[in-house]
GROMACS .gro file of C-alpha atoms in nm:
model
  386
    1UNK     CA    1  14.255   5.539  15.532
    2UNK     CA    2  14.017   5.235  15.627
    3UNK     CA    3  13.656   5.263  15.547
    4UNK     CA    4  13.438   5.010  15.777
    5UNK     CA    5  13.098   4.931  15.687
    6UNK     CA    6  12.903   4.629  15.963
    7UNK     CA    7  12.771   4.353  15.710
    8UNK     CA    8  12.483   4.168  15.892
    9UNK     CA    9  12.232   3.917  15.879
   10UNK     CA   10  11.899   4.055  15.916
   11UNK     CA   11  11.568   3.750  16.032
   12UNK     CA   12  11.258   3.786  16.064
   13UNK     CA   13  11.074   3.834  16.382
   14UNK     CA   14  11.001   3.523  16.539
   15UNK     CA   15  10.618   3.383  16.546
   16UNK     CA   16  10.538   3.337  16.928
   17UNK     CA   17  10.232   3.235  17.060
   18UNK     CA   18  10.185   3.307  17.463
   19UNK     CA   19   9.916   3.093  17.653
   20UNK     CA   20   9.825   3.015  18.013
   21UNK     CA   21   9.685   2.672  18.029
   22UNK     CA   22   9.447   2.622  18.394
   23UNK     CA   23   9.536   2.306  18.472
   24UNK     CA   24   9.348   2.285  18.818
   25UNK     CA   25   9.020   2.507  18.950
   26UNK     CA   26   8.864   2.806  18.725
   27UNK     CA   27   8.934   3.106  18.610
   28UNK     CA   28   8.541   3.191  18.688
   29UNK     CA   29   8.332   3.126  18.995
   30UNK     CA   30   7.993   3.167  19.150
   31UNK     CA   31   7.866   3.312  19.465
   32UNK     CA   32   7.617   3.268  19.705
   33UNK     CA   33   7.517   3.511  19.919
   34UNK     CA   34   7.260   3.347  20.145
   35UNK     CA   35   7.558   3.106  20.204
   36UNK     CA   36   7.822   3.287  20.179
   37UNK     CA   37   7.976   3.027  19.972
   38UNK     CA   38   8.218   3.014  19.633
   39UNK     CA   39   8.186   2.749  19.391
   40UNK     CA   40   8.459   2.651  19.338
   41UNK     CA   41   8.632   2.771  19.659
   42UNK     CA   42   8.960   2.833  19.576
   43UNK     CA   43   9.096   2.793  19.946
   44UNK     CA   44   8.984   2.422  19.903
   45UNK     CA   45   9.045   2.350  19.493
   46UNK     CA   46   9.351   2.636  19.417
   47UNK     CA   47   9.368   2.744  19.060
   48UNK     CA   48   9.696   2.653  18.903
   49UNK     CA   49   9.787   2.831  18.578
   50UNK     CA   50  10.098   2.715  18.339
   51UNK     CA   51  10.268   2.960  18.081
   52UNK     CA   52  10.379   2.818  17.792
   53UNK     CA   53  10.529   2.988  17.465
   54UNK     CA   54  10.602   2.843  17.150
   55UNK     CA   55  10.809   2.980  16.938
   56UNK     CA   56  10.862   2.940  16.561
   57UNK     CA   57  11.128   3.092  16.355
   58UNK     CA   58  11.046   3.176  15.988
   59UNK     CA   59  11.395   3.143  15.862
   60UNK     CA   60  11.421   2.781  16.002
   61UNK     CA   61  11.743   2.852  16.242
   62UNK     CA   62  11.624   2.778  16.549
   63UNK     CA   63  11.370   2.429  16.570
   64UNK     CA   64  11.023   2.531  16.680
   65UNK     CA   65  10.885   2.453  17.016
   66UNK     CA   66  10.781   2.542  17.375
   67UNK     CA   67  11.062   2.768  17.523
   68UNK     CA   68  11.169   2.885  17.873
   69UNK     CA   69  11.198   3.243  17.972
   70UNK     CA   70  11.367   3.468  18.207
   71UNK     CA   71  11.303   3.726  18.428
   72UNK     CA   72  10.928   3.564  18.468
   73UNK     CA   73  10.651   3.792  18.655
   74UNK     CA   74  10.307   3.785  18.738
   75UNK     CA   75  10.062   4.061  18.854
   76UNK     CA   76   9.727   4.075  19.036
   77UNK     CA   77   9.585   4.404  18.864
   78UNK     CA   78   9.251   4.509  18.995
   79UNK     CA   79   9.038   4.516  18.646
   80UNK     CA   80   8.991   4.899  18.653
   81UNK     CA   81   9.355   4.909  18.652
   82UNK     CA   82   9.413   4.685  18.435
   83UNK     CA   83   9.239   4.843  18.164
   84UNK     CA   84   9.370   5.233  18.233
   85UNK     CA   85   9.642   5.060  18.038
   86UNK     CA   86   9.603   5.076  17.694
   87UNK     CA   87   9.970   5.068  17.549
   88UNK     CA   88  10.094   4.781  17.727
   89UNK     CA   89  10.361   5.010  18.007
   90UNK     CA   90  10.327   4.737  18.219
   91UNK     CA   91  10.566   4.546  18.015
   92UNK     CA   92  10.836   4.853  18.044
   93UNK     CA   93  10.715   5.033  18.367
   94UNK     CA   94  10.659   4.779  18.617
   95UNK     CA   95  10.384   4.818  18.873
   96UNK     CA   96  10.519   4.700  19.173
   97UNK     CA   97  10.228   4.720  19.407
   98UNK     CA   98  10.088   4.477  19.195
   99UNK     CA   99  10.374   4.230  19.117
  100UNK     CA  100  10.296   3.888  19.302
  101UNK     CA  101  10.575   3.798  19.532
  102UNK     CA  102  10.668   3.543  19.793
  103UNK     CA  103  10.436   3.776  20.065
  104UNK     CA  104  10.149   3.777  19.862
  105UNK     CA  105   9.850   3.639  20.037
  106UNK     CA  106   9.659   3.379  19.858
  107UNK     CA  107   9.894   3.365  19.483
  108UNK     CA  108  10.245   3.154  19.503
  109UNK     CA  109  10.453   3.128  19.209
  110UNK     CA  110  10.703   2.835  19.135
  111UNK     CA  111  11.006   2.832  18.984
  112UNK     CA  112  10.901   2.730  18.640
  113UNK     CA  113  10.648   3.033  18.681
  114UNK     CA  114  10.325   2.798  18.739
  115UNK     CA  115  10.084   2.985  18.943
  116UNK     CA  116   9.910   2.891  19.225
  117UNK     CA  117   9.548   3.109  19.327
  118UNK     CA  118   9.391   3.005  19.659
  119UNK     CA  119   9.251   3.316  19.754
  120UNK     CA  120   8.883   3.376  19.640
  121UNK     CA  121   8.783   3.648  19.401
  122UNK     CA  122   8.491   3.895  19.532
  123UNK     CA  123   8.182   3.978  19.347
  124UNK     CA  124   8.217   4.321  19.104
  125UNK     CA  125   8.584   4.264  19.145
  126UNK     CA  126   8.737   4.118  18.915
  127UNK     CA  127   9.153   4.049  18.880
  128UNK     CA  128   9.323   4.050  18.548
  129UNK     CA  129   9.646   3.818  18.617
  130UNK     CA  130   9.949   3.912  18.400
  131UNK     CA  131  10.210   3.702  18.311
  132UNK     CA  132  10.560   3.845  18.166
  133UNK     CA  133  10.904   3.705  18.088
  134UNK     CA  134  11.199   3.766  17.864
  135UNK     CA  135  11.299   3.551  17.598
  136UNK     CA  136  11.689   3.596  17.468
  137UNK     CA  137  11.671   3.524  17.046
  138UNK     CA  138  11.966   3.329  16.995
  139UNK     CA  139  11.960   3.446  16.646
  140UNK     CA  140  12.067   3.821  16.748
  141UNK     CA  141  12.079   3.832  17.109
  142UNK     CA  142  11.754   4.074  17.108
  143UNK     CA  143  11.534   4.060  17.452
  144UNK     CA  144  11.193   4.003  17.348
  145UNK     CA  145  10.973   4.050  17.623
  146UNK     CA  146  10.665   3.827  17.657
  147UNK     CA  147  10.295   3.870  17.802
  148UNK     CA  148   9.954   3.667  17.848
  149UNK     CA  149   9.696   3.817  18.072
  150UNK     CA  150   9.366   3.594  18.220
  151UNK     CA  151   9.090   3.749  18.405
  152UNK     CA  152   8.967   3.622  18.742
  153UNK     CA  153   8.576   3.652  18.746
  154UNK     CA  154   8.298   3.586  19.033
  155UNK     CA  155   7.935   3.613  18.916
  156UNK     CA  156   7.643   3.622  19.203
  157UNK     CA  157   7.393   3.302  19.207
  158UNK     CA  158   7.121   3.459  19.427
  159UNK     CA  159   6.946   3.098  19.542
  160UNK     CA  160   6.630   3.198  19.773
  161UNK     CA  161   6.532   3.072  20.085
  162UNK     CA  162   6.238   2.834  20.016
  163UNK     CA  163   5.987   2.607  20.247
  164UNK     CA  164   5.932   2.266  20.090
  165UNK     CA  165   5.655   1.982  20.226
  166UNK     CA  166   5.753   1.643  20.191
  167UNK     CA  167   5.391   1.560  20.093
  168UNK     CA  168   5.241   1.636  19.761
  169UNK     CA  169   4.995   1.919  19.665
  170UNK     CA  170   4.730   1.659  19.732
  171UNK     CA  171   4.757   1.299  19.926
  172UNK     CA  172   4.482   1.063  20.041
  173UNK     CA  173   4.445   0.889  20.334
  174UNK     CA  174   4.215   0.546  20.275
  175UNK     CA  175   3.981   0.486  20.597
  176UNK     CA  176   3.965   0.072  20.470
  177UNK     CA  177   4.317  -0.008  20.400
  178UNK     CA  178   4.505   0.290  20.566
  179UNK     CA  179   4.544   0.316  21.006
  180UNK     CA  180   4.767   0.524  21.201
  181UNK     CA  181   4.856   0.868  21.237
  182UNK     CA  182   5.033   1.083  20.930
  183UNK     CA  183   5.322   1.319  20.961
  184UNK     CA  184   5.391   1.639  20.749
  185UNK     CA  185   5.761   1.743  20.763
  186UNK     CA  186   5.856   2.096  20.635
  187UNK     CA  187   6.213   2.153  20.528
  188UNK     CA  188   6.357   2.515  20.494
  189UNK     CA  189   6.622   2.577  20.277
  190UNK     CA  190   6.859   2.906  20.279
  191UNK     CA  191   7.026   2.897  19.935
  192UNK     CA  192   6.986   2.547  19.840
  193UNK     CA  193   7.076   2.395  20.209
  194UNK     CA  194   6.914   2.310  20.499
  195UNK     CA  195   7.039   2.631  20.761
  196UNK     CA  196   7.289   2.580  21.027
  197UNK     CA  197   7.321   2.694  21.410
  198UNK     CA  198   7.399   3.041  21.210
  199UNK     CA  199   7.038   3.080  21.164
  200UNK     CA  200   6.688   3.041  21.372
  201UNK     CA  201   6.383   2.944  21.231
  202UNK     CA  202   6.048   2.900  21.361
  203UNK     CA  203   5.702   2.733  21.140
  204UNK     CA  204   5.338   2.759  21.214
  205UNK     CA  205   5.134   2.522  21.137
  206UNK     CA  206   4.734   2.691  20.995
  207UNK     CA  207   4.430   2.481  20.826
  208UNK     CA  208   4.203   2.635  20.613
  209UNK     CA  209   3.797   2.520  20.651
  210UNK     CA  210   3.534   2.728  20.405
  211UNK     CA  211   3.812   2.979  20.292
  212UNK     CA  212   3.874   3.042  20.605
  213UNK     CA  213   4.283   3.033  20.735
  214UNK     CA  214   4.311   2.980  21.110
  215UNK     CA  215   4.655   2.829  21.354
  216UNK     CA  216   4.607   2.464  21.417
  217UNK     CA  217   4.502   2.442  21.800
  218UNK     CA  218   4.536   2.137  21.985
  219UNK     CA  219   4.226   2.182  22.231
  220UNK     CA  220   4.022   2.230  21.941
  221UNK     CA  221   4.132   2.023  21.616
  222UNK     CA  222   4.095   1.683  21.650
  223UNK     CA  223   4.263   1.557  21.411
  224UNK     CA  224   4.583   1.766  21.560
  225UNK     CA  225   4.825   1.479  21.738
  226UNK     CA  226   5.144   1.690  21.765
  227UNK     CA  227   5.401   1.886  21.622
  228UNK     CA  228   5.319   2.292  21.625
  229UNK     CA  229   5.563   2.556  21.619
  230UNK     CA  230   5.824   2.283  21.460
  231UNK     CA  231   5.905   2.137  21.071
  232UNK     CA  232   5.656   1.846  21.168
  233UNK     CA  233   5.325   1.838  21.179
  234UNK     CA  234   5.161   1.485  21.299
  235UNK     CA  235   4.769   1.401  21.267
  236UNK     CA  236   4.503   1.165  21.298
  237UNK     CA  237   4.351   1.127  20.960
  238UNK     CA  238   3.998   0.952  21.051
  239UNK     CA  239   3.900   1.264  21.243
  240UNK     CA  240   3.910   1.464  20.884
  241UNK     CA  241   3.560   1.505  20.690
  242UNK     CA  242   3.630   1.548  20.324
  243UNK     CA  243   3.941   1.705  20.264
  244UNK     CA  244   4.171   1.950  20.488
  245UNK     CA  245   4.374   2.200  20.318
  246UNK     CA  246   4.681   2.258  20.542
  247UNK     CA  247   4.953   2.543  20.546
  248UNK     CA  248   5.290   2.535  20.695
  249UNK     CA  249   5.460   2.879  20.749
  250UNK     CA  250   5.773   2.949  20.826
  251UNK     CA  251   6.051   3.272  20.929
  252UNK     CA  252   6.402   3.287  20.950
  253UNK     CA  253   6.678   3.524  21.068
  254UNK     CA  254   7.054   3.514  21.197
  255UNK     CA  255   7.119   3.363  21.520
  256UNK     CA  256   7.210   3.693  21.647
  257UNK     CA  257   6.864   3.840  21.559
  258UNK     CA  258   6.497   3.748  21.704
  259UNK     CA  259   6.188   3.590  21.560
  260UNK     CA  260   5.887   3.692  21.510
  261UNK     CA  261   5.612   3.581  21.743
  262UNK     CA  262   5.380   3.538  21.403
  263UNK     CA  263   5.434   3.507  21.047
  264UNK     CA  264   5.511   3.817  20.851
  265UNK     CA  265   5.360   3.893  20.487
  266UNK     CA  266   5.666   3.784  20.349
  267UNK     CA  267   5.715   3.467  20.548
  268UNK     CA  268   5.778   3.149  20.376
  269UNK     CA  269   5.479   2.899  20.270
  270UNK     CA  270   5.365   2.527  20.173
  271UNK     CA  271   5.083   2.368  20.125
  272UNK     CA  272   4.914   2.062  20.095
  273UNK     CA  273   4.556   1.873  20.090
  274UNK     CA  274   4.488   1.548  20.244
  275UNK     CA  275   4.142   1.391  20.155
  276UNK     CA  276   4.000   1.124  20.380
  277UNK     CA  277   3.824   0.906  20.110
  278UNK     CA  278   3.700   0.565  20.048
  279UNK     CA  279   3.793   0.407  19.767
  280UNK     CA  280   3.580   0.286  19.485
  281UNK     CA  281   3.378  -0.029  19.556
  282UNK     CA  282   3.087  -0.191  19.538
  283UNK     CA  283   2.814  -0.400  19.714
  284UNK     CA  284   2.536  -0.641  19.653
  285UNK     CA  285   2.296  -0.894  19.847
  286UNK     CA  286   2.393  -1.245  19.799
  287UNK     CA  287   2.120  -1.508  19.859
  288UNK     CA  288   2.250  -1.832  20.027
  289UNK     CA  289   2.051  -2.094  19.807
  290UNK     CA  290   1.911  -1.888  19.546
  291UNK     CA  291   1.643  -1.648  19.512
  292UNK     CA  292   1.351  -1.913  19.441
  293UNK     CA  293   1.323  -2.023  19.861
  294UNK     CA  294   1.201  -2.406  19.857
  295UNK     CA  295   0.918  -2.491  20.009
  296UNK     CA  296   1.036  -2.681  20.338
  297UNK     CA  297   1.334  -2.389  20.436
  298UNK     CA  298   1.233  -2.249  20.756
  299UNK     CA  299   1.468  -1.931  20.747
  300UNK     CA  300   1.644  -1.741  20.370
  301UNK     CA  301   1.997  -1.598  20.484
  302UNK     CA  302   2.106  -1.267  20.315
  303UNK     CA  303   2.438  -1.158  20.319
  304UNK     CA  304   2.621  -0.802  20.235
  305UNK     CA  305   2.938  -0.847  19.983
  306UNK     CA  306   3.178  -0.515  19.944
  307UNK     CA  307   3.439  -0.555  19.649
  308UNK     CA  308   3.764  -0.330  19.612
  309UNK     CA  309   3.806  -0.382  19.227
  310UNK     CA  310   3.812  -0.748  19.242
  311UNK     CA  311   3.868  -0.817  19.611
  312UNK     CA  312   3.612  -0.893  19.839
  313UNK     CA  313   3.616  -0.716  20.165
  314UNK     CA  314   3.657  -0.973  20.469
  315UNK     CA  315   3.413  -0.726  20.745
  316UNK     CA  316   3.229  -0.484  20.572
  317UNK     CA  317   3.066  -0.385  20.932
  318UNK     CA  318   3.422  -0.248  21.010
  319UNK     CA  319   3.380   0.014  20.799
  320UNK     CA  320   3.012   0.046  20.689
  321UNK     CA  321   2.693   0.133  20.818
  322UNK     CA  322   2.467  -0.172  20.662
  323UNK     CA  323   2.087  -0.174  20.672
  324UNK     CA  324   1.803  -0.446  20.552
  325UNK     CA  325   1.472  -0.385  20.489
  326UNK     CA  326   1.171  -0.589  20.317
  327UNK     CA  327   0.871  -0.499  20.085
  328UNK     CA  328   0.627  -0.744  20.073
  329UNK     CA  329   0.507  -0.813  19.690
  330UNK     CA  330   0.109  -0.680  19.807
  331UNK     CA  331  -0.041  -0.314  19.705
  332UNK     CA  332   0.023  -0.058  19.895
  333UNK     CA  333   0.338  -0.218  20.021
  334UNK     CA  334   0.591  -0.018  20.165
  335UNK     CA  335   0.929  -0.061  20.320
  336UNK     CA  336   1.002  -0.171  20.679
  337UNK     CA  337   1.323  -0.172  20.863
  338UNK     CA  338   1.438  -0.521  20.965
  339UNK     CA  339   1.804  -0.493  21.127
  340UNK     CA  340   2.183  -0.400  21.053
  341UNK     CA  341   2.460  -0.613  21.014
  342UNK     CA  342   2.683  -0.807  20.770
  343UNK     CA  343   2.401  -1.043  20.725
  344UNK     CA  344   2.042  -1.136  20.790
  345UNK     CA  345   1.798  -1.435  20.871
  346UNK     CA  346   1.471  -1.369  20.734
  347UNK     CA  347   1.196  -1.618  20.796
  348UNK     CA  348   1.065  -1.801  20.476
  349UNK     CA  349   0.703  -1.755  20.535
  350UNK     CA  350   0.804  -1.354  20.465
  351UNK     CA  351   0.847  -1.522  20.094
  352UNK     CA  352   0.503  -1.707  20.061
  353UNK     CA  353   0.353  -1.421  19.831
  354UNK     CA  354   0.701  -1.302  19.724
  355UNK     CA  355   0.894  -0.950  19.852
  356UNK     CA  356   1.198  -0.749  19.795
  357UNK     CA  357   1.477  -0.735  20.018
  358UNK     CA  358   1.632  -0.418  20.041
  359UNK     CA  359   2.039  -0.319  20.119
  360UNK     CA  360   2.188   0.021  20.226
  361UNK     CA  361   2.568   0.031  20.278
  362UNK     CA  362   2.663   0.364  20.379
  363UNK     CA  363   3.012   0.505  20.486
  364UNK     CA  364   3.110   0.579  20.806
  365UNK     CA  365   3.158   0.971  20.879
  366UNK     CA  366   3.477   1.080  21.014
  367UNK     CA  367   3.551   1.059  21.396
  368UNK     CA  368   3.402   1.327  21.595
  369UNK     CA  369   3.298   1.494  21.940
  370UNK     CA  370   3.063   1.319  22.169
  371UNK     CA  371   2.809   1.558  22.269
  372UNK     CA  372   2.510   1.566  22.504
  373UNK     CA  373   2.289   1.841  22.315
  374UNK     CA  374   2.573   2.140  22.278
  375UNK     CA  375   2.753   1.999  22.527
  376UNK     CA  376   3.117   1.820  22.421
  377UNK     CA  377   3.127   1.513  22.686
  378UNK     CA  378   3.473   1.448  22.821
  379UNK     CA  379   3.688   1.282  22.987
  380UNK     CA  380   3.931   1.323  23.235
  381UNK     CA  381   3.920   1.631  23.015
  382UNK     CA  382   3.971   1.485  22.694
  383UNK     CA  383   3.705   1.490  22.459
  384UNK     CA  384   3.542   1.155  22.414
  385UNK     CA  385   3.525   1.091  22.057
  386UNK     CA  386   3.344   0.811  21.819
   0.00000   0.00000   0.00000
């Protein structure tokens, strides 16, 4: 009688280490609903994912290193899926509704089991990707089977719609150095982009005098030039007093939808000041030949002088009202009006007992209405302005 007893060498379980390296794309993207946009979008920059394992064998048989397997599959689980399994079936029990193939829309797998993803990944819905293969141990001949999972995410970027001036909250416009007409361009924006033939928009264009909002009106604003019910408003700046607060508004729907025919309480809004305002300067009477007149000079010439900082300004009359008068040095003096201009003859004998000469330099107002009493003279009917 024979007795057989099976004499074998026993190893120890191999270390293996499972990874999917993204070698192209994300695993996580953004969305934008006013756009309707992914970032990245996969169906321009695919995700490619490479499995590698490494193996390492404790008893020193087989040389470590990155290994091959067999029988490679991946799966597109939905994430609620995905985590109904806790024990790992999937690796025994296959779910084949889920198993990426060749007709799998937007996933492609190649033959070293790189994955392609060009399909984009909605919002609350998530896809855990799960890799599996089987590794042979040369050792014993034992199937090991082999997993790595990665989770496709999309999280929502919510990007307004906002209404943007390209002026700043306050601007000047300088009635010496400055001519012309101004322009005020509004730009909408519908998640971070200016909107396409997808979408209609519409802007208003208001001013606000004394606290008071109204619409811009071109029979009665001056200063209006052109550019209602669009993104750019153009004035005249030398027909603004002071300062005029201006408000663009602005609505926006699908192309399929209509407009309103006024702004809404949640309409879009910017705004912006421009002041009309001279700058600092100053002025002073210059006597040609001194203030001590000789005896023989028949006439003492007295001219106006306007500096900007240290420039002096060529015409003051452009741009100033400028008047003389004289006091005579005697009691009971007072002053009397002797002309405008950028300069003034006075006759020496005004001198003989000695008198002051006086200067006014006053701005000039904004451009206006010409009126007869109440009533606005025009012509050709266009107001007649000054």
């Amino acid at each position: 009688m024979k007795k057989v007893k099976r004499i074998g060498v026993i190893y120890d379980p191999l270390n293996i280490s499972a990874s999917l390296l993204v070698r192209g794309g994300s695993l996580s993207q953004t969305h934008c609903a006013e756009r309707s946009e992914f970032v990245p979008d996969r169906e321009l920059t695919p995700l490619v994912i490479v499995p590698q394992v490494y193996i390492q064998d404790p008893n020193g048989v087989l040389t470590s290193g990155y290994v091959r397997l067999s029988g490679v599959l991946w799966y597109a689980l939905p994430k609620d899926i995905a985590d109904t399994i806790v024990d790992e079936s999937y690796l025994s029990k296959e779910l084949a509704q889920y198993v990426i193939t060749a007709g799998t829309q937007g996933y492609s797998v190649a033959e070293d089991g790189t994955l392609t993803v060009s399909t984009n990944v909605p919002y609350l819905s998530p896809v855990v990707l799960v890799f599996t293969g089987n590794y042979a141990d040369p050792r014993d001949g034992k199937i090991l089977r082999i997993h790595a999972t990665a989770t496709l995410s999309t999280s929502s970027v919510v990007l307004p719609a906002t209404l943007s001036l390209d002026k700043p909250a306050s601007w000047g416009f300088n009635p010496i150095s400055d001519s012309g007409t101004r322009s005020v361009v509004a730009t909408l924006r519908i998640g971070g982009v200016v909107p396409d033939a997808a979408y209609k928009v519409r802007y208003w264009w208001y001013k606000v005098e004394g606290g008071v909002e109204s619409l811009i009106d071109e029979g009665e604003d001056l200063f209006y030039e052109s550019g209602q019910n669009s993104n750019t408003l153009t004035i005249d700046p030398r027909y603004i007093d002071g300062a005029m607060h201006l408000i663009c508004k602005a609505e926006y729907v699908l192309a399929a939808e209509s407009l309103p025919n006024s702004p809404t309480a949640e309409c879009l809004t910017a705004e912006t000041v421009i002041a009309r305002r001279y700058p600092n300067y100053d002025f002073e009477n210059f006597v040609h030949g001194g203030v001590d007149v000789a005896a023989g000079a028949e006439v003492v010439k007295n001219e106006c002088v306007v500096t900007i900082g240290r420039e002096v300004l060529e015409h003051p009359a452009e741009h100033f009202t400028i008047r003389w008068s004289i006091k005579r040095a005697v009691y009971g003096a007072e002053w009397q009006h002797l002309g405008f201009g950028e300069s003034i003859y006075i006759p020496a004998d005004e001198f003989a007992d000695g008198a002051d000469v006086g200067l006014e330099v006053e701005e000039f107002a904004a451009l206006g209405a010409m009126a007869d009493g109440d009533t606005v003279l025009c012509d050709s009917n266009a107001v007649i302005t000054f």
